[in-house]
PDB file of C-alpha atoms in Angstrom:
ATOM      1  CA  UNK A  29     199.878 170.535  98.054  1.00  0.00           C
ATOM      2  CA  UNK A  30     197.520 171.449  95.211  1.00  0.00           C
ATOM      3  CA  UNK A  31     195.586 168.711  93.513  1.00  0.00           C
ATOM      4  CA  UNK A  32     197.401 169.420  90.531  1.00  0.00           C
ATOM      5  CA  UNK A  33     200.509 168.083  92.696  1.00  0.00           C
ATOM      6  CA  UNK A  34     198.286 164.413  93.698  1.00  0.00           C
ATOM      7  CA  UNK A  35     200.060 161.370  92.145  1.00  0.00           C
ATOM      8  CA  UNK A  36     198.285 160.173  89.648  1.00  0.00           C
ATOM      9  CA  UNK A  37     199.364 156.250  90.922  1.00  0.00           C
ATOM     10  CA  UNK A  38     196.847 157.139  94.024  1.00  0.00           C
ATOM     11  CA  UNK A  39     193.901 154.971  94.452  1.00  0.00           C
ATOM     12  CA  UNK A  40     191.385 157.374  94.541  1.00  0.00           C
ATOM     13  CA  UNK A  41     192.628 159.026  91.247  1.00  0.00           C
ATOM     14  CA  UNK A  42     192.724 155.188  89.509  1.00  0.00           C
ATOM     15  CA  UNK A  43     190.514 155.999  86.289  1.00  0.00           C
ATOM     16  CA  UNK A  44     190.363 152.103  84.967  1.00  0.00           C
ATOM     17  CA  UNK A  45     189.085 153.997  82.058  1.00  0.00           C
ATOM     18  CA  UNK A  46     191.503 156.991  81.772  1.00  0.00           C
ATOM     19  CA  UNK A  47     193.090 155.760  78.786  1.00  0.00           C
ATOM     20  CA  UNK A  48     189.942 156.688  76.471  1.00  0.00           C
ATOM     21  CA  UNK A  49     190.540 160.669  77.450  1.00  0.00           C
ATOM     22  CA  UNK A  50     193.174 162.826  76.290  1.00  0.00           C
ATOM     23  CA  UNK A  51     193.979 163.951  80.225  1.00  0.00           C
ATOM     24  CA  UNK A  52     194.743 160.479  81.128  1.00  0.00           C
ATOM     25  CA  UNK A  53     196.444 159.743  77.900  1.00  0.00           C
ATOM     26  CA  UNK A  54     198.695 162.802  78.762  1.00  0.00           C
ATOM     27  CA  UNK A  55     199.327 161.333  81.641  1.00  0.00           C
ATOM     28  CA  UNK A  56     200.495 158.010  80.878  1.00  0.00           C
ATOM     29  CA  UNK A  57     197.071 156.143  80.614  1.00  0.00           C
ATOM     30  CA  UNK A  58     197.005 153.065  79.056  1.00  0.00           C
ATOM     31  CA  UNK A  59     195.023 150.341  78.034  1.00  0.00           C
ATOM     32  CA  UNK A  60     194.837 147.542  80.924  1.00  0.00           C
ATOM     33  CA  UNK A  61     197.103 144.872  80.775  1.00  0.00           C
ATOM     34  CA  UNK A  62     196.988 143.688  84.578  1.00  0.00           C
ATOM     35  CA  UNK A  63     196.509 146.810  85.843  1.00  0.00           C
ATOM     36  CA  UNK A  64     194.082 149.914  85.591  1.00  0.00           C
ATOM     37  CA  UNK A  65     195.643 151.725  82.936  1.00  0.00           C
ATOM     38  CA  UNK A  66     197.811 153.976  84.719  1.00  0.00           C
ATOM     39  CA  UNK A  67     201.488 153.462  85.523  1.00  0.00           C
ATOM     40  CA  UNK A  68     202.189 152.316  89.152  1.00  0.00           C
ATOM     41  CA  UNK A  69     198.430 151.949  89.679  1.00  0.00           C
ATOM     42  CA  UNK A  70     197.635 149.665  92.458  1.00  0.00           C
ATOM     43  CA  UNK A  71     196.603 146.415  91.181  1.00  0.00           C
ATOM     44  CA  UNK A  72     193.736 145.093  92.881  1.00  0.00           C
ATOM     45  CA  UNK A  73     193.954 141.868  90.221  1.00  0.00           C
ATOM     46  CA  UNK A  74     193.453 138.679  92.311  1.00  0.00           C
ATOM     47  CA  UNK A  75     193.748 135.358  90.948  1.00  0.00           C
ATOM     48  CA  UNK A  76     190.273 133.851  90.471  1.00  0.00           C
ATOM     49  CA  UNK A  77     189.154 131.147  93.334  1.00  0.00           C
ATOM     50  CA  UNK A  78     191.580 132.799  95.914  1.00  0.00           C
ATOM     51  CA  UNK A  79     190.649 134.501  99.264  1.00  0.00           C
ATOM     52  CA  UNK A  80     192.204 136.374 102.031  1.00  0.00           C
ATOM     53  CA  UNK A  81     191.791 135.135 105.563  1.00  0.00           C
ATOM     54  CA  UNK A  82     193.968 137.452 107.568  1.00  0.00           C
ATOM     55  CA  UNK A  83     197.537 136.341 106.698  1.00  0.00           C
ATOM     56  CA  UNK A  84     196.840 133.078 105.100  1.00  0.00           C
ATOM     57  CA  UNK A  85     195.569 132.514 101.630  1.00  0.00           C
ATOM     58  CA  UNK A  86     193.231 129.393 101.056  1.00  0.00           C
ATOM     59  CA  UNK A  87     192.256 129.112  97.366  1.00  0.00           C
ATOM     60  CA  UNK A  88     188.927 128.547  96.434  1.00  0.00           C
ATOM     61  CA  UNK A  89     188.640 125.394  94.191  1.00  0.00           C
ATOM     62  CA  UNK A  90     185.554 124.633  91.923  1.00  0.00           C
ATOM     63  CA  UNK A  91     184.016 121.145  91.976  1.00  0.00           C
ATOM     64  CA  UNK A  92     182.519 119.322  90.020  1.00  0.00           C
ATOM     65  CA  UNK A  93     178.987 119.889  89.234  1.00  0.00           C
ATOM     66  CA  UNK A  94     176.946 117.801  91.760  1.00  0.00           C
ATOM     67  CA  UNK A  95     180.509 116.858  94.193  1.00  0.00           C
ATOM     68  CA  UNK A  96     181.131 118.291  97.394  1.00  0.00           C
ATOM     69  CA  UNK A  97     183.707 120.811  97.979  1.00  0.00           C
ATOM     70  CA  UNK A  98     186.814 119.269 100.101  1.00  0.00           C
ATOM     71  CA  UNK A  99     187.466 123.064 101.243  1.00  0.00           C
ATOM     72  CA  UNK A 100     184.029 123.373 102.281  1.00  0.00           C
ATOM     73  CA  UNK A 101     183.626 124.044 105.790  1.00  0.00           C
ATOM     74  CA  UNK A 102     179.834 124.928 107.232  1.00  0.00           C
ATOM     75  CA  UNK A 103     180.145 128.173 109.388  1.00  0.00           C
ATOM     76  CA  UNK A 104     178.791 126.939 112.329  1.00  0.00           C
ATOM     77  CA  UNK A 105     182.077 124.918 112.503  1.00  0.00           C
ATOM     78  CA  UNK A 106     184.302 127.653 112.359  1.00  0.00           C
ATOM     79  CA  UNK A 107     185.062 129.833 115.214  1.00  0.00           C
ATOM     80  CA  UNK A 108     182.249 132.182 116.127  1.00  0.00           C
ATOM     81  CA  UNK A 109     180.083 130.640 114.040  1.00  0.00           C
ATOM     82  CA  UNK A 110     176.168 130.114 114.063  1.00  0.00           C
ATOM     83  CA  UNK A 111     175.868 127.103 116.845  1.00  0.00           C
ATOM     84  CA  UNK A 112     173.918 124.533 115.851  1.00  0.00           C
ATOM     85  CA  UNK A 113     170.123 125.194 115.766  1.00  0.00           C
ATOM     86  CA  UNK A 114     168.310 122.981 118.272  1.00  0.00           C
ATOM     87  CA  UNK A 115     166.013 120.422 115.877  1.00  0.00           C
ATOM     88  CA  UNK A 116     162.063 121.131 115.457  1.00  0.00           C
ATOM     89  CA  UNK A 117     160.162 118.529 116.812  1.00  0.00           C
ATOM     90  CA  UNK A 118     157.358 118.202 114.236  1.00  0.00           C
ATOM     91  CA  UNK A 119     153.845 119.754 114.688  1.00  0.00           C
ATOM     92  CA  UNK A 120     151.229 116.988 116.691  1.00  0.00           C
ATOM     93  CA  UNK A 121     148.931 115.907 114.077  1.00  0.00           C
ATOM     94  CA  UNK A 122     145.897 117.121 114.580  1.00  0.00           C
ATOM     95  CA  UNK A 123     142.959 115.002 116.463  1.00  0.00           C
ATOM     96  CA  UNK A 124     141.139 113.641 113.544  1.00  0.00           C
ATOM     97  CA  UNK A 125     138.727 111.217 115.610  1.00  0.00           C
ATOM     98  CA  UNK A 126     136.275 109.282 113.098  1.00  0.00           C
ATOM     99  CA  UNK A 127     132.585 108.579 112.950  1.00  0.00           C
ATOM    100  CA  UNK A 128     131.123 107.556 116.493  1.00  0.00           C
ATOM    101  CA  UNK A 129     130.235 103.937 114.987  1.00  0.00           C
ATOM    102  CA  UNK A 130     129.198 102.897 118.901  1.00  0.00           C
ATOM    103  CA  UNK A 131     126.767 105.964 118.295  1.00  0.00           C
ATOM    104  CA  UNK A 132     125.424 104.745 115.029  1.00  0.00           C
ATOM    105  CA  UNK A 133     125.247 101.190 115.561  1.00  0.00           C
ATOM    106  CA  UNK A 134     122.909 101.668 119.207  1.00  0.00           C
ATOM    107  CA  UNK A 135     120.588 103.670 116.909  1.00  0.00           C
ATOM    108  CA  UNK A 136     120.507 101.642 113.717  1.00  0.00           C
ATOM    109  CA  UNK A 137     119.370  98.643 116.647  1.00  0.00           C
ATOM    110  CA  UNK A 138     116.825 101.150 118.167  1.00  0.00           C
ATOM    111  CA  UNK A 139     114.959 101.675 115.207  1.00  0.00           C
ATOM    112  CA  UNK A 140     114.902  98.153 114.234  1.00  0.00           C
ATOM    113  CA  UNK A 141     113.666  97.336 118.054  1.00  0.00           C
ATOM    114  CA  UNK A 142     110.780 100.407 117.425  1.00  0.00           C
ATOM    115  CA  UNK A 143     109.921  98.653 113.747  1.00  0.00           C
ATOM    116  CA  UNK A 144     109.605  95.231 115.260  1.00  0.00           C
ATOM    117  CA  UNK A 145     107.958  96.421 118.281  1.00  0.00           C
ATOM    118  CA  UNK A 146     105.210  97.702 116.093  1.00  0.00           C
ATOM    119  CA  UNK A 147     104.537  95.013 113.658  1.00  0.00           C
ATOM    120  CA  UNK A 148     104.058  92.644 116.800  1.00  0.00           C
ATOM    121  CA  UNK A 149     101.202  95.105 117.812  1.00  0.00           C
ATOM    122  CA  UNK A 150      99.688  95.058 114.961  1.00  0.00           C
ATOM    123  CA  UNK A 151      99.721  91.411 114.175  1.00  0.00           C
ATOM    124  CA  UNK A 152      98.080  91.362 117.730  1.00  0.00           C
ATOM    125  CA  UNK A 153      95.761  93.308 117.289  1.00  0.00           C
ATOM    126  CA  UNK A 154      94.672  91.743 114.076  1.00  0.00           C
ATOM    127  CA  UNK A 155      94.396  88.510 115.876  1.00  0.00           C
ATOM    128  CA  UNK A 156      92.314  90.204 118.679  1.00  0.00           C
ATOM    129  CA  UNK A 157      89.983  91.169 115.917  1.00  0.00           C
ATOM    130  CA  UNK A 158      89.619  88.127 114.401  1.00  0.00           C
ATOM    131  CA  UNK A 159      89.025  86.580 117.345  1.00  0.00           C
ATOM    132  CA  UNK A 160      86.669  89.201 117.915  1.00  0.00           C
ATOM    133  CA  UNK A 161      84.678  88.497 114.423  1.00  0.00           C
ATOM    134  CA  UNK A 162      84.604  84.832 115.234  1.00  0.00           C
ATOM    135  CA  UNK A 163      82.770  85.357 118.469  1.00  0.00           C
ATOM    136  CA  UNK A 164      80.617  87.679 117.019  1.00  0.00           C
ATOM    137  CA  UNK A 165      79.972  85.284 114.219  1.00  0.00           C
ATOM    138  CA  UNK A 166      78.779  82.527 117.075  1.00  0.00           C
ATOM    139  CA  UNK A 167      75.992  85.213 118.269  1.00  0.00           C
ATOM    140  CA  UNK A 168      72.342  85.486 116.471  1.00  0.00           C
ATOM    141  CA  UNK A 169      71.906  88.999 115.405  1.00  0.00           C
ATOM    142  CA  UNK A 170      68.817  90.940 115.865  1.00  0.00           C
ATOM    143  CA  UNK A 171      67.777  89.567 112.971  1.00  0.00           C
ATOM    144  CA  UNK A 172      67.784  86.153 113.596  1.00  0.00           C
ATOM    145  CA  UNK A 173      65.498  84.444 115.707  1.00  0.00           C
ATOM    146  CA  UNK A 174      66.432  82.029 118.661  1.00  0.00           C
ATOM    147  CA  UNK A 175      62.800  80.794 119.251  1.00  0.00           C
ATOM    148  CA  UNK A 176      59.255  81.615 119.538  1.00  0.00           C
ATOM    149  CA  UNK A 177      58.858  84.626 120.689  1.00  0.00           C
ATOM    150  CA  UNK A 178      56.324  84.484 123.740  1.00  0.00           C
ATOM    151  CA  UNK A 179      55.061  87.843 122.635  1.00  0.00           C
ATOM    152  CA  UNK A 180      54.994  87.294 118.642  1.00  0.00           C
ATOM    153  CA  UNK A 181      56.805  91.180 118.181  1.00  0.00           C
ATOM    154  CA  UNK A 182      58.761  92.246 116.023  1.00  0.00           C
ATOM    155  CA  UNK A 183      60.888  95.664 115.599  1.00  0.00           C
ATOM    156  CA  UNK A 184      62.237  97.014 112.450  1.00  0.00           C
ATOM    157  CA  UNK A 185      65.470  98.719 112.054  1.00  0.00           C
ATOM    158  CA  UNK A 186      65.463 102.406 110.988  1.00  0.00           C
ATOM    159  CA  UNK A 187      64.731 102.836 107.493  1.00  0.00           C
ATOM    160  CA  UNK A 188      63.446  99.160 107.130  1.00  0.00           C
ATOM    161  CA  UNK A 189      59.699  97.586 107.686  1.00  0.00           C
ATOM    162  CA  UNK A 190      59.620  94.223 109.733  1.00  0.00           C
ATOM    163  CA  UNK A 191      59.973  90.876 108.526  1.00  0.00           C
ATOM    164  CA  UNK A 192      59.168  88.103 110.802  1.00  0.00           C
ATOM    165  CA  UNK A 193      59.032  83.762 110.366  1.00  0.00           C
ATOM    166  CA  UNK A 194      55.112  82.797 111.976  1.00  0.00           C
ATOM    167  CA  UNK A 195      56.676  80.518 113.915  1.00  0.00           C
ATOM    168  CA  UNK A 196      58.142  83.139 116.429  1.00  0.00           C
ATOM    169  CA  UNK A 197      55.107  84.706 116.691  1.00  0.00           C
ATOM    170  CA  UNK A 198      52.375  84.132 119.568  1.00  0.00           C
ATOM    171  CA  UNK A 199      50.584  81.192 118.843  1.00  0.00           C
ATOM    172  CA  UNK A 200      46.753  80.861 119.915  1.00  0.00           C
ATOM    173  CA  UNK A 201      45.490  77.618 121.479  1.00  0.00           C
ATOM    174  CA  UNK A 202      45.947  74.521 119.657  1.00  0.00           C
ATOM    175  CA  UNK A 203      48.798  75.889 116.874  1.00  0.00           C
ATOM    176  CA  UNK A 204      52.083  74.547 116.883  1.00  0.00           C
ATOM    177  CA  UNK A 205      55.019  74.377 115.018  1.00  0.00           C
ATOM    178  CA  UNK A 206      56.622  71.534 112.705  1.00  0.00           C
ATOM    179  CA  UNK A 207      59.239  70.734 109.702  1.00  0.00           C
ATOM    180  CA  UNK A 208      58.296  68.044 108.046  1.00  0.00           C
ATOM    181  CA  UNK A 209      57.042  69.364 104.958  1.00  0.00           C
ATOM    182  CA  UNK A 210      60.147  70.653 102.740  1.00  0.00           C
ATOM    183  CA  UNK A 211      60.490  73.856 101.148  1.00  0.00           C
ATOM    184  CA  UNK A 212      59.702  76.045 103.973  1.00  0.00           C
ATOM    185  CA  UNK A 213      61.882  79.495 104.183  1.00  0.00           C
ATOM    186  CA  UNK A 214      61.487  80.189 107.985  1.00  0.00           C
ATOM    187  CA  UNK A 215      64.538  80.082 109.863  1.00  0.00           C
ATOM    188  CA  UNK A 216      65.292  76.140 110.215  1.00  0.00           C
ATOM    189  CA  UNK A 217      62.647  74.991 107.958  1.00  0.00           C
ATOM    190  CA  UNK A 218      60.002  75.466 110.822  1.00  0.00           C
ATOM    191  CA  UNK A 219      56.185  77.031 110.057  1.00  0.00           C
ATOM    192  CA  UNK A 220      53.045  76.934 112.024  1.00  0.00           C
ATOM    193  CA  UNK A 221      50.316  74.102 111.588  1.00  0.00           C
ATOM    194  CA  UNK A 222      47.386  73.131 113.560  1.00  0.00           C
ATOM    195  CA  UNK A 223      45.768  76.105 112.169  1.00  0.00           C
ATOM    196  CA  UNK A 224      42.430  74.389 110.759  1.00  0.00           C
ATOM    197  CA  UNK A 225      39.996  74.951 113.027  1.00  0.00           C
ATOM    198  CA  UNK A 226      37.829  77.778 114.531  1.00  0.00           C
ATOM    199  CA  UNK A 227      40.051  79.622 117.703  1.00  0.00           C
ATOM    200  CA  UNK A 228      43.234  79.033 116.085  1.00  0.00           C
ATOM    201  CA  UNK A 229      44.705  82.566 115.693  1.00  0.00           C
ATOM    202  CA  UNK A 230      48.954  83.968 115.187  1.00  0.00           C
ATOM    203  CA  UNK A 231      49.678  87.424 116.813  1.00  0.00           C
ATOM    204  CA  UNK A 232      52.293  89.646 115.152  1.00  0.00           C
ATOM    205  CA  UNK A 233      53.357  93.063 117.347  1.00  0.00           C
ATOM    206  CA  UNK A 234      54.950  95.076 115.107  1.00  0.00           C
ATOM    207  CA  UNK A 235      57.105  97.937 116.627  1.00  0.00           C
ATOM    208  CA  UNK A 236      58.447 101.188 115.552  1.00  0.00           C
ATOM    209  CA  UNK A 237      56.516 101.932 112.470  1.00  0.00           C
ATOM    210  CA  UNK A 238      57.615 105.280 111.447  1.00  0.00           C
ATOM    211  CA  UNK A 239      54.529 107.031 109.798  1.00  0.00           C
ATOM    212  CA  UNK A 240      50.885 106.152 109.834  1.00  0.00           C
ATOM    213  CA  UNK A 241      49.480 105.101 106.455  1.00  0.00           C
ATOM    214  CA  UNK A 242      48.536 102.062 104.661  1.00  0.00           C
ATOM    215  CA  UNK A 243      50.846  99.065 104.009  1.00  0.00           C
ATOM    216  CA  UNK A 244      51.120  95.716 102.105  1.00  0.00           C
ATOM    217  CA  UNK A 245      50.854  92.699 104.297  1.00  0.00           C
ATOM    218  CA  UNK A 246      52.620  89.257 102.555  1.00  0.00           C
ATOM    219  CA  UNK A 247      51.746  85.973 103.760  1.00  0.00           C
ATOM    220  CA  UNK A 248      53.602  82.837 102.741  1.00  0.00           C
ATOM    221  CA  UNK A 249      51.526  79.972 103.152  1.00  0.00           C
ATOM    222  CA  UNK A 250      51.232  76.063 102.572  1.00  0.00           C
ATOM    223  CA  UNK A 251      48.372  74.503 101.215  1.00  0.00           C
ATOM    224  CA  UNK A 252      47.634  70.773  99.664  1.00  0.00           C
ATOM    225  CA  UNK A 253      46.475  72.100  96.532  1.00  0.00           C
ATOM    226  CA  UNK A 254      43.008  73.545  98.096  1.00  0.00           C
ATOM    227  CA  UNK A 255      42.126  76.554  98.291  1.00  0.00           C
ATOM    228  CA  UNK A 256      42.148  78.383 101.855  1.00  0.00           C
ATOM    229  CA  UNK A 257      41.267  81.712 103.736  1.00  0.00           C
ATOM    230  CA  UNK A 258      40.827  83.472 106.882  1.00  0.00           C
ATOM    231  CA  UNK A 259      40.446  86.567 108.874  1.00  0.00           C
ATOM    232  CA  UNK A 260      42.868  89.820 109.211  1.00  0.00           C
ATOM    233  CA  UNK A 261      42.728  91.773 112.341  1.00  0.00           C
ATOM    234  CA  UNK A 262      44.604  94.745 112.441  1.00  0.00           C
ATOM    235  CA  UNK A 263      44.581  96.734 115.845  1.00  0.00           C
ATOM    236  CA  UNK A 264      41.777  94.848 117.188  1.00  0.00           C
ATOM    237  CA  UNK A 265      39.885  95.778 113.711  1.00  0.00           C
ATOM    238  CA  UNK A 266      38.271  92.425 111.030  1.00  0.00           C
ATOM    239  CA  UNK A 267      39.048  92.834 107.790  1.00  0.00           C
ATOM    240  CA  UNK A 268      35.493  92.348 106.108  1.00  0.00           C
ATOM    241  CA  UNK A 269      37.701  91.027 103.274  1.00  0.00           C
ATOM    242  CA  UNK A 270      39.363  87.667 103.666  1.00  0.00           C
ATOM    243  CA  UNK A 271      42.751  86.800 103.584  1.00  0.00           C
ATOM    244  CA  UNK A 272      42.918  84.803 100.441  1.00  0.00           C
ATOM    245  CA  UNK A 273      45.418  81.847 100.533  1.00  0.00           C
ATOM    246  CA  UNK A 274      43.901  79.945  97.198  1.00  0.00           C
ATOM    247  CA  UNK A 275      45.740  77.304  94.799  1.00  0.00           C
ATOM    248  CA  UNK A 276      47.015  79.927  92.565  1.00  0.00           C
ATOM    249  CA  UNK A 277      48.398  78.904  89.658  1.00  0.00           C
ATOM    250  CA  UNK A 278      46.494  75.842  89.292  1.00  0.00           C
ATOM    251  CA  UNK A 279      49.576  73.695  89.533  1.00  0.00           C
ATOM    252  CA  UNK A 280      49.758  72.048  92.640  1.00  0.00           C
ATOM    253  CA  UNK A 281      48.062  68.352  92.967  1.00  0.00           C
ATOM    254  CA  UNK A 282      45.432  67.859  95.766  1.00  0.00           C
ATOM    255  CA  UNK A 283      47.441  66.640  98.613  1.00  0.00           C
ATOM    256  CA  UNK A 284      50.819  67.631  97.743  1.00  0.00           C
ATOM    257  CA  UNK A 285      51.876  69.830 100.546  1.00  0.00           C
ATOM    258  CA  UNK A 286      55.675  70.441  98.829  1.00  0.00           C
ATOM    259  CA  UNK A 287      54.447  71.593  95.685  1.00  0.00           C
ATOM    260  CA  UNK A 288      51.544  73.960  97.546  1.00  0.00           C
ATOM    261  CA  UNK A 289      53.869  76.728  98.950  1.00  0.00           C
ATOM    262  CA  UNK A 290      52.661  80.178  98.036  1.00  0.00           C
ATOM    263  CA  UNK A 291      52.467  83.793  99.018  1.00  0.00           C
ATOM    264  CA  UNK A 292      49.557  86.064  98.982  1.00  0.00           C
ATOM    265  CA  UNK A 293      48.927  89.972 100.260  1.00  0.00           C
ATOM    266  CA  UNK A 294      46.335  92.292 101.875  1.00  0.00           C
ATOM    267  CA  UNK A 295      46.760  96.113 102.156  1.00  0.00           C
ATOM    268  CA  UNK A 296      46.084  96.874 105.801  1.00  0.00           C
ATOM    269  CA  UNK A 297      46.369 100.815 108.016  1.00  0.00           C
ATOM    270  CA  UNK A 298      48.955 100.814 110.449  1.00  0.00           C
ATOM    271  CA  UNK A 299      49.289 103.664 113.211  1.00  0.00           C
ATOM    272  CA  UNK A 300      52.462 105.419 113.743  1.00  0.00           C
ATOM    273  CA  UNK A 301      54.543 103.490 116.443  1.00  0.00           C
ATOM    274  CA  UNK A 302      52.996  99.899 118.110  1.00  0.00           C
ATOM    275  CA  UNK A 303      50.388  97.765 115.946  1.00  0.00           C
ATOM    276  CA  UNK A 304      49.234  94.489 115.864  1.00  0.00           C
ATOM    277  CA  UNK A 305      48.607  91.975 113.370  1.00  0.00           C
ATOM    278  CA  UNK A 306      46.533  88.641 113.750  1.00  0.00           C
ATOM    279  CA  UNK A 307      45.638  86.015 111.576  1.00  0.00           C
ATOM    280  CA  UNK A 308      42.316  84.288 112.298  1.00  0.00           C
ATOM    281  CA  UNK A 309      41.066  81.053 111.902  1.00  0.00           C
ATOM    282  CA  UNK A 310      36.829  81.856 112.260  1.00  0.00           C
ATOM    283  CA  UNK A 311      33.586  80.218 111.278  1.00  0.00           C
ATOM    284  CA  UNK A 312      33.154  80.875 107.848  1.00  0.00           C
ATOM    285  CA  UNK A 313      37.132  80.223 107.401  1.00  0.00           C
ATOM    286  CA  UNK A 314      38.611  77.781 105.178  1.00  0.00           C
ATOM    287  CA  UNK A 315      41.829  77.191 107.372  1.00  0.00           C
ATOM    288  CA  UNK A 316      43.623  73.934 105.861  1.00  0.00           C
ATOM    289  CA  UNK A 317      46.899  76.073 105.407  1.00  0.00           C
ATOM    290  CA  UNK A 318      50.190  75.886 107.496  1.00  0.00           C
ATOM    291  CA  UNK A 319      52.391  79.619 107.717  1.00  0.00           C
ATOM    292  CA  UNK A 320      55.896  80.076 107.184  1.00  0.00           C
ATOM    293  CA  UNK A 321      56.512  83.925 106.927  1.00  0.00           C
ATOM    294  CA  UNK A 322      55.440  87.299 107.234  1.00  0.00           C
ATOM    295  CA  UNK A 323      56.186  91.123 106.102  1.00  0.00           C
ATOM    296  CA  UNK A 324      55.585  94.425 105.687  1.00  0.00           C
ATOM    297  CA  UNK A 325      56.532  96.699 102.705  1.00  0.00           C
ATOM    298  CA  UNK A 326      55.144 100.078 101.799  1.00  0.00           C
TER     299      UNK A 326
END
């Protein structure tokens, strides 16, 4: 058989377009009207919604937008269909622990222990040293002056000259101390009387003098508005020149020993180190005067 001889109504020679060609017209084409356009074509039309299941036919019906299909059947329900999948047991959340509070809170009460801890130490220690200061306050410095002194010296402090009241010096025989007159500057109001008459003599050892040269010697003195004197001895050495203890002034009343205190001077040469100082009561002496204090400046 030659292809010229094929039937034209064989599938594989359907042209659904033959119609538009002159070949196909010659042969019959023409335009569809259920079937391809050639005569005893096989129609392969099929009604729209229908399906072929083997030998039955179920149609296919549409529904509504949004409404389930009553022909609907899910595959795993028909026969050799996809069995049911086994359900997914959902993913353990993940271990999201929070802050460690316990943590937090036993440190928070640590560093409030530590703070507390330290402000009691230091409020104990600042009662220690006021303690401390009110001791020290009870306790005569250096600079103050228990009592006589039985050897009348005296020591200054680096960088200062010494300063000492007469009545802690050493006291010759028959001078003593008293109070009675007012206006005395001595350490409790006390200075040295019994001084008038020939013997009576007040020691001062003065320590640690730094350099050897000449100094100014003050005497505050008492008198009752007469003028008095007597002798320096420095080192063991009379002054030829009396220690003047006069009225100065002018203004004190005979006899008025609270009016009459005053304070003279007398250069004198000190050695480097130990020297002493003594004021002399000696024939030729006017010695009606009572002492109250003594220094040393350059």
């Amino acid at each position: 058989m030659t292809p010229g001889e094929n039937s034209p109504s064989t599938p594989e020679d359907d042209d659904p377009f033959g119609y538009l060609y002159a070949d196909g017209q010659a042969r019959g084409a023409q335009p569809p009207s259920g079937g391809y356009g050639y005569p005893n074509s096989v129609s392969r039309v099929r009604a729209v919604g229908e399906r072929q299941y083997g030998q039955s036919t179920i149609p296919q019906q549409q529904g509504a937008y949004g409404q389930p299909n009553a022909y609907y059947q899910a595959p795993e329900t028909m026969p050799g269909g996809t069995p049911p999948s086994t359900p997914r047991s959902a993913p353990p959340a993940p271990d999201r622990r929070g802050p460690n509070t316990k943590g937090l809170l036993i440190g928070a009460i640590a560093v409030v222990a530590a703070v507390v801890i330290g402000i009691s130490v230091a409020m104990l220690n600042g009662n220690d040293d006021k303690k401390t200061g009110n001791q020290a306050g009870t306790t005569p410095s250096q600079s103050q002056s228990q009592g006589p002194s039985p050897s009348g010296s005296s020591s200054a402090a680096s960088g200062e000259l010494p300063k000492a009241d007469a009545s802690t010096l050493q006291l010759g025989p028959g001078v003593t101390t008293a109070s009675d007159i007012k206006g005395s500057k001595a350490n409790g109001g006390v200075y040295v009387t019994g001084f008038n008459h020939v013997g009576a003599t007040v020691t001062w050892t003065v320590n640690n003098i730094e350099n050897a040269g000449t100094y100014r010697l003050y005497v505050r003195y008492g008198i009752p508005g007469v003028d008095a004197n007597a002798t320096l001895v420095v080192n063991n050495k009379a002054d030829s020149r009396p220690l003047n203890m006069k009225n100065f002034g002018g203004g004190t009343p005979e006899g008025d020993w609270e009016q009459g205190w005053k304070t003279t001077w007398s250069n004198v040469d000190l050695n480097k180190g130990t020297n002493t100082i003594q004021i002399a009561c000696q024939n030729g002496n006017q010695c009606n005067a009572v002492l109250d204090q003594l220094y040393i400046t350059k």
